[in-house]
Structures are given as structure tokens and as C-alpha cells.
Amino acid sequence: MRLGFLTLALFPILGLAGSVSPGGVQSKTSYLVPSGSRITHVGDEIHVLDPDGTTVHPTPQISSRTPISSRQEESGYIAFAFWASPDQTSNVIASFNTTWTVPPDPETSNGQLVYYFNSINQQAGASTIIQPVLQWGVSPAGGGDYWSVASWYLFNGSEIECFTTPVRVNAGDVLHANIELTSTTAGTAYNYTVEFSNVPGTTLHVENAVEAYTAALETLEAYGVTSASDYPTGTTVFEDIQMRMQDGSVPSLMWGIQNDEADGISMVIDKDGAEGGRLTLVY
């Protein structure tokens, strides 16, 4: 295990009462948006715009940070790999791409909700997250006892969350989960696109974000799991991991990991690095 106190302080594990979303169980304002929609920061508001530019929802931003508490056993972040850039204020992550294969269906369905994702995040306990998400179960975005994918944006302790409509996928499908910095606004605000590049209907644009996204995660998150059979069996491999920073550099990426020993689930580092990295999730 290579996750020390510094990394834990930078990225606490999430778990508060409320709806269950990737990024923690918290109280939220949720918006289902069409693929291709834009989430843009305008002054002290967040505007949700549909693909033709029509404002669907203007929502005040919430400036206070929501405290984050430790999760209960067997729920929340079950196993994850974490990296944080030494530079927390500039040279943000410009791309973070991962490929993985949809796992086998769980043997049992007991109302569990299981998420897999790569994400970019803030550091120092902040909880604004951009993430392409694979899920089994019913989340605030929808879904059911099947695998589906959607793109998510969770803002400020997840008090505001936006997501595309889940698209059903099948065990054995290969997923290309991509997060890309497309441009900057006045040099201080960032415009990102998140999607599964090979699954139509999963594109989400986040615009004018002032948060510095300098941390990254590869994660298994779960809620309502009652037995090992509520998870898939075997392994899930996060591979062809690629990362670039805003200045074009390839970071020296060494993952920290945390595993849930009580669940017998672990994240194994097969290959560090931001070019062709590989992690294996073992159930």
C-alpha cells in the first residue's frame, strides 16, 4: 500500500446522508441533461444549457464547502487509486483517459449500486468532480439491474450534480472513458469535455470552471452491497491510462492506493505512469 497520511488528507473518503451518486452519499440538486449539454459557470451561478444553447436551469453556486466524513464499512469508495499533482494551483490536468471492459453481471441483485469511474478532482478536501461513470443499479441518473454509462459533473460537495441519460451497455463491452480540457477562458477558467468516446449519447461539456483540477482517481464505489455475489467476479482492468497536463507535459505519475480489506477487494498497481498505465481491480 502506498497511500500515506498526505494523500488521505488531500482526498477524504466520502459518505454523508442523502442520494447516492459517484463521489459520495450526499444531499444534492440533480439535473438530467441531454448528451452534448453544457454546464457553465456564469458569475455566481451555474447554468445548465441544452445542446442548442438554451438555458435549462440557472442555479446559484454554493460557496461554502460541505464537510466530508468517513464512510461506513462496505459502502462508499471500496477500492481506489489516487494521484495528486505537486502543483495545486496551475498546470491543471488537460486529459485523463482510461479503457476498461464492462464486468460480468453480478450473480445476485439486491438493490446494490456499483460505480466504476476515472475522474479529475480538486485537492485539499474539495469535492468538485468531472467523471465518466459505469454503473450497475439505480442511481439519481436512472438505470436498473443492468450496466449503463453516463457522464457526471458534481459541484461543491455534490450539492449540484448534472448527468447525461444512462446508456445501457453489456458485459464484455470495451469502454473508452475520456476527460479532455478543450480550452481556457481568460487563462483562469477551464472548459472540459467528458464522455465515453465510443458510446454515443454520453457527452457533457463543463465550461468556465474556476476549480484547478490537479488530482485524479480510478475508483470502485458501491452502496447497498449485502454479499460478495452482489459484485462481479474475477478482475476489472483499468488500462491504457493516459494523462497530460495543461503545459503538454506527461506527469511523473505514481498511484497511491486504498483497499477495503473487509470486502476482500483490492486495487493492484500493474504499471505506474501516465502513458499506458494499468491498474487491476481484484474482487
PDB file of C-alpha atoms in Angstrom:
ATOM      1  CA  MET A   1       0.000   0.000   0.000  1.00  0.00           C
ATOM      2  CA  ARG A   2       1.357   3.405  -0.963  1.00  0.00           C
ATOM      3  CA  LEU A   3      -1.335   5.712   0.397  1.00  0.00           C
ATOM      4  CA  GLY A   4       0.003   7.818   3.255  1.00  0.00           C
ATOM      5  CA  PHE A   5      -1.491  10.465   5.504  1.00  0.00           C
ATOM      6  CA  LEU A   6      -0.811  13.222   2.973  1.00  0.00           C
ATOM      7  CA  THR A   7      -2.903  11.601   0.264  1.00  0.00           C
ATOM      8  CA  LEU A   8      -5.691  10.797   2.696  1.00  0.00           C
ATOM      9  CA  ALA A   9      -5.781  14.433   3.758  1.00  0.00           C
ATOM     10  CA  LEU A  10      -5.932  15.574   0.147  1.00  0.00           C
ATOM     11  CA  PHE A  11      -8.766  13.243  -0.826  1.00  0.00           C
ATOM     12  CA  PRO A  12     -11.039  12.144   2.036  1.00  0.00           C
ATOM     13  CA  ILE A  13     -13.365   9.193   1.512  1.00  0.00           C
ATOM     14  CA  LEU A  14     -16.957  10.358   1.124  1.00  0.00           C
ATOM     15  CA  GLY A  15     -20.155   9.344   2.831  1.00  0.00           C
ATOM     16  CA  LEU A  16     -22.999  11.575   4.004  1.00  0.00           C
ATOM     17  CA  ALA A  17     -26.750  11.066   4.171  1.00  0.00           C
ATOM     18  CA  GLY A  18     -28.722  11.760   1.020  1.00  0.00           C
ATOM     19  CA  SER A  19     -28.928  10.492  -2.548  1.00  0.00           C
ATOM     20  CA  VAL A  20     -26.281   8.062  -3.768  1.00  0.00           C
ATOM     21  CA  SER A  21     -24.044   9.408  -6.526  1.00  0.00           C
ATOM     22  CA  PRO A  22     -20.475   8.729  -7.650  1.00  0.00           C
ATOM     23  CA  GLY A  23     -18.497  10.944  -5.324  1.00  0.00           C
ATOM     24  CA  GLY A  24     -20.437  10.174  -2.166  1.00  0.00           C
ATOM     25  CA  VAL A  25     -23.809   9.908  -0.477  1.00  0.00           C
ATOM     26  CA  GLN A  26     -24.964  13.470  -0.045  1.00  0.00           C
ATOM     27  CA  SER A  27     -27.925  15.820  -0.412  1.00  0.00           C
ATOM     28  CA  LYS A  28     -27.981  17.256  -3.920  1.00  0.00           C
ATOM     29  CA  THR A  29     -29.824  19.210  -6.572  1.00  0.00           C
ATOM     30  CA  SER A  30     -29.843  16.871  -9.583  1.00  0.00           C
ATOM     31  CA  TYR A  31     -30.310  17.571 -13.285  1.00  0.00           C
ATOM     32  CA  LEU A  32     -30.679  15.005 -16.067  1.00  0.00           C
ATOM     33  CA  VAL A  33     -29.386  16.687 -19.239  1.00  0.00           C
ATOM     34  CA  PRO A  34     -29.254  15.678 -22.929  1.00  0.00           C
ATOM     35  CA  SER A  35     -25.973  14.447 -24.349  1.00  0.00           C
ATOM     36  CA  GLY A  36     -23.971  17.410 -25.650  1.00  0.00           C
ATOM     37  CA  SER A  37     -25.265  19.761 -22.951  1.00  0.00           C
ATOM     38  CA  ARG A  38     -23.023  22.366 -21.370  1.00  0.00           C
ATOM     39  CA  ILE A  39     -22.557  23.148 -17.693  1.00  0.00           C
ATOM     40  CA  THR A  40     -21.204  26.693 -17.496  1.00  0.00           C
ATOM     41  CA  HIS A  41     -20.229  28.947 -14.593  1.00  0.00           C
ATOM     42  CA  VAL A  42     -21.698  32.446 -15.044  1.00  0.00           C
ATOM     43  CA  GLY A  43     -20.814  34.838 -12.237  1.00  0.00           C
ATOM     44  CA  ASP A  44     -22.227  33.372  -9.046  1.00  0.00           C
ATOM     45  CA  GLU A  45     -24.495  30.909 -10.883  1.00  0.00           C
ATOM     46  CA  ILE A  46     -24.154  27.599 -12.656  1.00  0.00           C
ATOM     47  CA  HIS A  47     -26.188  27.423 -15.871  1.00  0.00           C
ATOM     48  CA  VAL A  48     -27.244  24.155 -17.474  1.00  0.00           C
ATOM     49  CA  LEU A  49     -27.604  24.648 -21.236  1.00  0.00           C
ATOM     50  CA  ASP A  50     -29.007  22.111 -23.667  1.00  0.00           C
ATOM     51  CA  PRO A  51     -27.088  21.402 -26.903  1.00  0.00           C
ATOM     52  CA  ASP A  52     -28.704  24.301 -28.828  1.00  0.00           C
ATOM     53  CA  GLY A  53     -27.614  26.775 -26.131  1.00  0.00           C
ATOM     54  CA  THR A  54     -30.948  27.238 -24.365  1.00  0.00           C
ATOM     55  CA  THR A  55     -30.567  27.733 -20.620  1.00  0.00           C
ATOM     56  CA  VAL A  56     -32.401  24.909 -18.912  1.00  0.00           C
ATOM     57  CA  HIS A  57     -31.531  25.627 -15.293  1.00  0.00           C
ATOM     58  CA  PRO A  58     -29.825  28.658 -13.694  1.00  0.00           C
ATOM     59  CA  THR A  59     -28.629  27.564 -10.259  1.00  0.00           C
ATOM     60  CA  PRO A  60     -26.828  29.687  -7.632  1.00  0.00           C
ATOM     61  CA  GLN A  61     -23.396  28.362  -6.752  1.00  0.00           C
ATOM     62  CA  ILE A  62     -22.869  27.412  -3.131  1.00  0.00           C
ATOM     63  CA  SER A  63     -19.628  28.901  -1.902  1.00  0.00           C
ATOM     64  CA  SER A  64     -19.251  27.005   1.363  1.00  0.00           C
ATOM     65  CA  ARG A  65     -17.588  23.607   1.331  1.00  0.00           C
ATOM     66  CA  THR A  66     -19.584  20.680   2.643  1.00  0.00           C
ATOM     67  CA  PRO A  67     -17.727  18.787   5.392  1.00  0.00           C
ATOM     68  CA  ILE A  68     -16.862  15.256   4.361  1.00  0.00           C
ATOM     69  CA  SER A  69     -16.973  12.406   6.855  1.00  0.00           C
ATOM     70  CA  SER A  70     -15.641   8.873   6.753  1.00  0.00           C
ATOM     71  CA  ARG A  71     -17.832   6.300   5.102  1.00  0.00           C
ATOM     72  CA  GLN A  72     -19.421   3.316   6.758  1.00  0.00           C
ATOM     73  CA  GLU A  73     -17.898  -0.105   6.194  1.00  0.00           C
ATOM     74  CA  GLU A  74     -18.783  -1.759   2.905  1.00  0.00           C
ATOM     75  CA  SER A  75     -20.132   1.405   1.295  1.00  0.00           C
ATOM     76  CA  GLY A  76     -18.569   4.397  -0.402  1.00  0.00           C
ATOM     77  CA  TYR A  77     -15.156   4.172  -2.012  1.00  0.00           C
ATOM     78  CA  ILE A  78     -14.390   0.458  -1.798  1.00  0.00           C
ATOM     79  CA  ALA A  79     -11.033   0.463  -3.609  1.00  0.00           C
ATOM     80  CA  PHE A  80      -9.329   3.279  -5.457  1.00  0.00           C
ATOM     81  CA  ALA A  81      -6.069   4.612  -6.849  1.00  0.00           C
ATOM     82  CA  PHE A  82      -5.226   8.274  -6.314  1.00  0.00           C
ATOM     83  CA  TRP A  83      -2.717  10.763  -7.696  1.00  0.00           C
ATOM     84  CA  ALA A  84      -2.270  14.428  -6.793  1.00  0.00           C
ATOM     85  CA  SER A  85      -0.063  16.865  -8.665  1.00  0.00           C
ATOM     86  CA  PRO A  86       2.520  18.702  -6.547  1.00  0.00           C
ATOM     87  CA  ASP A  87       1.224  21.902  -8.186  1.00  0.00           C
ATOM     88  CA  GLN A  88      -2.265  22.571  -6.819  1.00  0.00           C
ATOM     89  CA  THR A  89      -2.888  25.977  -8.388  1.00  0.00           C
ATOM     90  CA  SER A  90      -1.779  25.868 -12.021  1.00  0.00           C
ATOM     91  CA  ASN A  91      -0.898  23.464 -14.838  1.00  0.00           C
ATOM     92  CA  VAL A  92      -4.152  21.571 -14.466  1.00  0.00           C
ATOM     93  CA  ILE A  93      -4.868  18.113 -15.887  1.00  0.00           C
ATOM     94  CA  ALA A  94      -5.582  18.537 -19.597  1.00  0.00           C
ATOM     95  CA  SER A  95      -6.517  14.951 -20.403  1.00  0.00           C
ATOM     96  CA  PHE A  96      -7.145  11.788 -18.424  1.00  0.00           C
ATOM     97  CA  ASN A  97      -8.228   8.756 -20.402  1.00  0.00           C
ATOM     98  CA  THR A  98      -8.803   5.154 -19.336  1.00  0.00           C
ATOM     99  CA  THR A  99     -10.010   1.990 -21.043  1.00  0.00           C
ATOM    100  CA  TRP A 100     -11.779  -0.848 -19.273  1.00  0.00           C
ATOM    101  CA  THR A 101     -14.160  -3.695 -20.083  1.00  0.00           C
ATOM    102  CA  VAL A 102     -17.661  -3.925 -18.627  1.00  0.00           C
ATOM    103  CA  PRO A 103     -17.506  -6.695 -15.982  1.00  0.00           C
ATOM    104  CA  PRO A 104     -19.751  -9.751 -15.829  1.00  0.00           C
ATOM    105  CA  ASP A 105     -23.172  -9.182 -14.292  1.00  0.00           C
ATOM    106  CA  PRO A 106     -23.235  -9.740 -10.529  1.00  0.00           C
ATOM    107  CA  GLU A 107     -24.622 -13.131  -9.571  1.00  0.00           C
ATOM    108  CA  THR A 108     -27.236 -11.538  -7.310  1.00  0.00           C
ATOM    109  CA  SER A 109     -29.299  -8.340  -7.439  1.00  0.00           C
ATOM    110  CA  ASN A 110     -30.196  -6.988  -4.010  1.00  0.00           C
ATOM    111  CA  GLY A 111     -30.732  -3.334  -4.870  1.00  0.00           C
ATOM    112  CA  GLN A 112     -26.996  -2.643  -4.858  1.00  0.00           C
ATOM    113  CA  LEU A 113     -25.481   0.311  -6.689  1.00  0.00           C
ATOM    114  CA  VAL A 114     -21.951  -0.114  -8.008  1.00  0.00           C
ATOM    115  CA  TYR A 115     -19.930   2.583  -9.788  1.00  0.00           C
ATOM    116  CA  TYR A 116     -16.664   2.489 -11.754  1.00  0.00           C
ATOM    117  CA  PHE A 117     -15.002   5.671 -12.957  1.00  0.00           C
ATOM    118  CA  ASN A 118     -11.900   7.666 -13.665  1.00  0.00           C
ATOM    119  CA  SER A 119     -12.199  11.284 -12.551  1.00  0.00           C
ATOM    120  CA  ILE A 120     -10.431  14.588 -12.167  1.00  0.00           C
ATOM    121  CA  ASN A 121     -10.834  16.403  -8.896  1.00  0.00           C
ATOM    122  CA  GLN A 122      -9.691  19.301  -6.799  1.00  0.00           C
ATOM    123  CA  GLN A 123      -7.297  18.729  -3.937  1.00  0.00           C
ATOM    124  CA  ALA A 124      -7.294  19.703  -0.244  1.00  0.00           C
ATOM    125  CA  GLY A 125     -10.690  18.188   0.565  1.00  0.00           C
ATOM    126  CA  ALA A 126     -12.653  19.987  -2.140  1.00  0.00           C
ATOM    127  CA  SER A 127     -15.204  17.857  -3.909  1.00  0.00           C
ATOM    128  CA  THR A 128     -15.889  19.138  -7.391  1.00  0.00           C
ATOM    129  CA  ILE A 129     -15.576  16.194  -9.757  1.00  0.00           C
ATOM    130  CA  ILE A 130     -15.731  15.507 -13.516  1.00  0.00           C
ATOM    131  CA  GLN A 131     -16.217  11.808 -14.288  1.00  0.00           C
ATOM    132  CA  PRO A 132     -17.366   9.282 -16.900  1.00  0.00           C
ATOM    133  CA  VAL A 133     -19.217   6.596 -14.913  1.00  0.00           C
ATOM    134  CA  LEU A 134     -20.163   2.955 -15.430  1.00  0.00           C
ATOM    135  CA  GLN A 135     -22.885   1.810 -13.043  1.00  0.00           C
ATOM    136  CA  TRP A 136     -24.860  -1.262 -12.056  1.00  0.00           C
ATOM    137  CA  GLY A 137     -28.141  -0.449 -10.330  1.00  0.00           C
ATOM    138  CA  VAL A 138     -30.346   2.611  -9.936  1.00  0.00           C
ATOM    139  CA  SER A 139     -28.651   5.971  -9.327  1.00  0.00           C
ATOM    140  CA  PRO A 140     -30.038   9.526  -9.375  1.00  0.00           C
ATOM    141  CA  ALA A 141     -29.422   9.400 -13.142  1.00  0.00           C
ATOM    142  CA  GLY A 142     -31.605   6.307 -13.553  1.00  0.00           C
ATOM    143  CA  GLY A 143     -30.596   2.782 -14.517  1.00  0.00           C
ATOM    144  CA  GLY A 144     -31.627  -0.642 -13.240  1.00  0.00           C
ATOM    145  CA  ASP A 145     -30.289  -4.159 -12.724  1.00  0.00           C
ATOM    146  CA  TYR A 146     -28.006  -3.794 -15.714  1.00  0.00           C
ATOM    147  CA  TRP A 147     -24.844  -1.944 -16.747  1.00  0.00           C
ATOM    148  CA  SER A 148     -25.110   1.612 -18.060  1.00  0.00           C
ATOM    149  CA  VAL A 149     -22.822   4.578 -18.643  1.00  0.00           C
ATOM    150  CA  ALA A 150     -23.226   8.332 -18.255  1.00  0.00           C
ATOM    151  CA  SER A 151     -21.089  11.431 -17.786  1.00  0.00           C
ATOM    152  CA  TRP A 152     -21.330  13.322 -14.497  1.00  0.00           C
ATOM    153  CA  TYR A 153     -20.370  16.719 -13.067  1.00  0.00           C
ATOM    154  CA  LEU A 154     -20.597  17.108  -9.283  1.00  0.00           C
ATOM    155  CA  PHE A 155     -20.066  20.593  -7.866  1.00  0.00           C
ATOM    156  CA  ASN A 156     -19.006  21.649  -4.378  1.00  0.00           C
ATOM    157  CA  GLY A 157     -19.698  18.743  -2.106  1.00  0.00           C
ATOM    158  CA  SER A 158     -22.150  17.441  -4.718  1.00  0.00           C
ATOM    159  CA  GLU A 159     -24.848  19.934  -3.758  1.00  0.00           C
ATOM    160  CA  ILE A 160     -25.338  20.341  -7.517  1.00  0.00           C
ATOM    161  CA  GLU A 161     -24.968  17.392  -9.880  1.00  0.00           C
ATOM    162  CA  CYS A 162     -25.604  17.030 -13.594  1.00  0.00           C
ATOM    163  CA  PHE A 163     -25.544  13.834 -15.622  1.00  0.00           C
ATOM    164  CA  THR A 164     -26.402  12.559 -19.074  1.00  0.00           C
ATOM    165  CA  THR A 165     -29.055   9.898 -19.571  1.00  0.00           C
ATOM    166  CA  PRO A 166     -27.587   6.458 -18.801  1.00  0.00           C
ATOM    167  CA  VAL A 167     -26.909   4.390 -21.921  1.00  0.00           C
ATOM    168  CA  ARG A 168     -27.185   0.645 -21.481  1.00  0.00           C
ATOM    169  CA  VAL A 169     -24.054  -1.418 -22.153  1.00  0.00           C
ATOM    170  CA  ASN A 170     -23.298  -5.119 -21.819  1.00  0.00           C
ATOM    171  CA  ALA A 171     -20.748  -7.290 -20.078  1.00  0.00           C
ATOM    172  CA  GLY A 172     -17.694  -7.590 -22.300  1.00  0.00           C
ATOM    173  CA  ASP A 173     -18.116  -4.183 -23.969  1.00  0.00           C
ATOM    174  CA  VAL A 174     -14.896  -2.153 -24.062  1.00  0.00           C
ATOM    175  CA  LEU A 175     -15.247   1.419 -22.767  1.00  0.00           C
ATOM    176  CA  HIS A 176     -13.018   4.387 -23.603  1.00  0.00           C
ATOM    177  CA  ALA A 177     -13.572   6.917 -20.804  1.00  0.00           C
ATOM    178  CA  ASN A 178     -12.138  10.311 -21.719  1.00  0.00           C
ATOM    179  CA  ILE A 179     -11.826  13.668 -19.968  1.00  0.00           C
ATOM    180  CA  GLU A 180     -10.331  16.469 -22.084  1.00  0.00           C
ATOM    181  CA  LEU A 181      -9.514  20.135 -21.478  1.00  0.00           C
ATOM    182  CA  THR A 182     -10.767  21.795 -24.666  1.00  0.00           C
ATOM    183  CA  SER A 183      -9.869  25.441 -23.946  1.00  0.00           C
ATOM    184  CA  THR A 184      -9.439  28.053 -21.260  1.00  0.00           C
ATOM    185  CA  THR A 185     -11.312  31.299 -20.669  1.00  0.00           C
ATOM    186  CA  ALA A 186      -9.134  34.316 -19.888  1.00  0.00           C
ATOM    187  CA  GLY A 187      -6.462  31.893 -18.747  1.00  0.00           C
ATOM    188  CA  THR A 188      -8.144  31.265 -15.394  1.00  0.00           C
ATOM    189  CA  ALA A 189     -11.282  29.240 -16.176  1.00  0.00           C
ATOM    190  CA  TYR A 190     -11.313  25.803 -17.754  1.00  0.00           C
ATOM    191  CA  ASN A 191     -13.551  24.143 -20.335  1.00  0.00           C
ATOM    192  CA  TYR A 192     -13.719  20.339 -20.278  1.00  0.00           C
ATOM    193  CA  THR A 193     -15.491  17.636 -22.222  1.00  0.00           C
ATOM    194  CA  VAL A 194     -16.231  14.269 -20.593  1.00  0.00           C
ATOM    195  CA  GLU A 195     -17.580  11.228 -22.444  1.00  0.00           C
ATOM    196  CA  PHE A 196     -17.262   7.590 -23.320  1.00  0.00           C
ATOM    197  CA  SER A 197     -15.839   8.261 -26.760  1.00  0.00           C
ATOM    198  CA  ASN A 198     -17.178   5.006 -28.233  1.00  0.00           C
ATOM    199  CA  VAL A 199     -20.671   5.260 -26.702  1.00  0.00           C
ATOM    200  CA  PRO A 200     -22.954   7.848 -28.381  1.00  0.00           C
ATOM    201  CA  GLY A 201     -25.116   9.958 -26.105  1.00  0.00           C
ATOM    202  CA  THR A 202     -22.621  10.376 -23.241  1.00  0.00           C
ATOM    203  CA  THR A 203     -21.014  13.759 -23.999  1.00  0.00           C
ATOM    204  CA  LEU A 204     -21.097  16.505 -21.370  1.00  0.00           C
ATOM    205  CA  HIS A 205     -19.347  19.892 -21.522  1.00  0.00           C
ATOM    206  CA  VAL A 206     -18.240  21.757 -18.385  1.00  0.00           C
ATOM    207  CA  GLU A 207     -17.389  25.407 -19.060  1.00  0.00           C
ATOM    208  CA  ASN A 208     -15.791  28.289 -17.155  1.00  0.00           C
ATOM    209  CA  ALA A 209     -14.862  26.092 -14.218  1.00  0.00           C
ATOM    210  CA  VAL A 210     -12.547  28.017 -11.922  1.00  0.00           C
ATOM    211  CA  GLU A 211     -11.503  24.987  -9.901  1.00  0.00           C
ATOM    212  CA  ALA A 212      -7.953  23.742 -10.528  1.00  0.00           C
ATOM    213  CA  TYR A 213      -8.306  20.061 -11.431  1.00  0.00           C
ATOM    214  CA  THR A 214      -4.958  18.683 -10.320  1.00  0.00           C
ATOM    215  CA  ALA A 215      -5.922  15.309  -8.829  1.00  0.00           C
ATOM    216  CA  ALA A 216      -7.097  12.062 -10.423  1.00  0.00           C
ATOM    217  CA  LEU A 217      -8.814   8.866  -9.335  1.00  0.00           C
ATOM    218  CA  GLU A 218      -9.576   5.366 -10.638  1.00  0.00           C
ATOM    219  CA  THR A 219     -12.359   4.058  -8.419  1.00  0.00           C
ATOM    220  CA  LEU A 220     -14.776   1.303  -7.436  1.00  0.00           C
ATOM    221  CA  GLU A 221     -17.606   2.777  -5.354  1.00  0.00           C
ATOM    222  CA  ALA A 222     -20.602   0.858  -4.026  1.00  0.00           C
ATOM    223  CA  TYR A 223     -23.722   1.098  -1.860  1.00  0.00           C
ATOM    224  CA  GLY A 224     -26.234  -1.451  -0.630  1.00  0.00           C
ATOM    225  CA  VAL A 225     -23.945  -4.446  -1.168  1.00  0.00           C
ATOM    226  CA  THR A 226     -25.075  -7.315   1.080  1.00  0.00           C
ATOM    227  CA  SER A 227     -22.780 -10.129  -0.071  1.00  0.00           C
ATOM    228  CA  ALA A 228     -19.781 -10.790  -2.300  1.00  0.00           C
ATOM    229  CA  SER A 229     -22.129 -12.063  -5.006  1.00  0.00           C
ATOM    230  CA  ASP A 230     -23.502  -8.510  -5.384  1.00  0.00           C
ATOM    231  CA  TYR A 231     -20.196  -7.687  -7.095  1.00  0.00           C
ATOM    232  CA  PRO A 232     -18.916  -9.131 -10.368  1.00  0.00           C
ATOM    233  CA  THR A 233     -16.355 -11.921 -10.138  1.00  0.00           C
ATOM    234  CA  GLY A 234     -12.781 -12.018 -11.363  1.00  0.00           C
ATOM    235  CA  THR A 235     -10.974  -8.772 -12.138  1.00  0.00           C
ATOM    236  CA  THR A 236     -11.559  -5.424 -13.827  1.00  0.00           C
ATOM    237  CA  VAL A 237      -8.537  -3.874 -15.526  1.00  0.00           C
ATOM    238  CA  PHE A 238      -8.160  -0.108 -15.920  1.00  0.00           C
ATOM    239  CA  GLU A 239      -5.654   0.081 -18.750  1.00  0.00           C
ATOM    240  CA  ASP A 240      -4.114   2.320 -21.374  1.00  0.00           C
ATOM    241  CA  ILE A 241      -4.213   5.076 -18.749  1.00  0.00           C
ATOM    242  CA  GLN A 242      -3.049   8.327 -20.360  1.00  0.00           C
ATOM    243  CA  MET A 243      -2.602  11.743 -18.761  1.00  0.00           C
ATOM    244  CA  ARG A 244      -1.312  15.100 -19.950  1.00  0.00           C
ATOM    245  CA  MET A 245      -1.018  18.403 -18.143  1.00  0.00           C
ATOM    246  CA  GLN A 246      -2.027  21.806 -19.500  1.00  0.00           C
ATOM    247  CA  ASP A 247       1.552  22.679 -20.467  1.00  0.00           C
ATOM    248  CA  GLY A 248       1.747  19.491 -22.557  1.00  0.00           C
ATOM    249  CA  SER A 249       3.953  17.604 -20.125  1.00  0.00           C
ATOM    250  CA  VAL A 250       3.482  13.984 -19.080  1.00  0.00           C
ATOM    251  CA  PRO A 251       3.382  13.895 -15.264  1.00  0.00           C
ATOM    252  CA  SER A 252       5.509  11.526 -13.236  1.00  0.00           C
ATOM    253  CA  LEU A 253       2.521   9.542 -12.015  1.00  0.00           C
ATOM    254  CA  MET A 254       2.826   7.111  -9.118  1.00  0.00           C
ATOM    255  CA  TRP A 255      -0.503   5.912  -7.772  1.00  0.00           C
ATOM    256  CA  GLY A 256      -1.436   5.756  -4.131  1.00  0.00           C
ATOM    257  CA  ILE A 257      -3.986   3.078  -3.350  1.00  0.00           C
ATOM    258  CA  GLN A 258      -6.543   2.274  -0.700  1.00  0.00           C
ATOM    259  CA  ASN A 259      -8.347  -1.042  -0.441  1.00  0.00           C
ATOM    260  CA  ASP A 260     -11.262  -2.274   1.633  1.00  0.00           C
ATOM    261  CA  GLU A 261      -9.837  -5.311   3.371  1.00  0.00           C
ATOM    262  CA  ALA A 262     -13.207  -6.164   4.941  1.00  0.00           C
ATOM    263  CA  ASP A 263     -14.694  -6.638   1.467  1.00  0.00           C
ATOM    264  CA  GLY A 264     -11.700  -8.595   0.198  1.00  0.00           C
ATOM    265  CA  ILE A 265     -11.452  -6.204  -2.760  1.00  0.00           C
ATOM    266  CA  SER A 266      -8.196  -4.598  -3.813  1.00  0.00           C
ATOM    267  CA  MET A 267      -6.736  -2.283  -6.436  1.00  0.00           C
ATOM    268  CA  VAL A 268      -3.379  -3.538  -7.682  1.00  0.00           C
ATOM    269  CA  ILE A 269      -0.841  -1.348  -9.458  1.00  0.00           C
ATOM    270  CA  ASP A 270       0.413  -3.202 -12.522  1.00  0.00           C
ATOM    271  CA  LYS A 271       2.150  -0.234 -14.129  1.00  0.00           C
ATOM    272  CA  ASP A 272       2.569   3.304 -12.834  1.00  0.00           C
ATOM    273  CA  GLY A 273       2.897   6.222 -15.178  1.00  0.00           C
ATOM    274  CA  ALA A 274       0.815   8.500 -17.387  1.00  0.00           C
ATOM    275  CA  GLU A 275       1.498   6.653 -20.632  1.00  0.00           C
ATOM    276  CA  GLY A 276      -0.029   3.199 -20.862  1.00  0.00           C
ATOM    277  CA  GLY A 277      -0.618   2.828 -17.129  1.00  0.00           C
ATOM    278  CA  ARG A 278      -2.521  -0.161 -15.806  1.00  0.00           C
ATOM    279  CA  LEU A 279      -4.413  -0.986 -12.609  1.00  0.00           C
ATOM    280  CA  THR A 280      -6.268  -4.208 -11.770  1.00  0.00           C
ATOM    281  CA  LEU A 281      -9.301  -4.337  -9.511  1.00  0.00           C
ATOM    282  CA  VAL A 282      -9.500  -7.778  -7.871  1.00  0.00           C
ATOM    283  CA  TYR A 283     -12.796  -8.988  -6.384  1.00  0.00           C
TER     284      TYR A 283
END
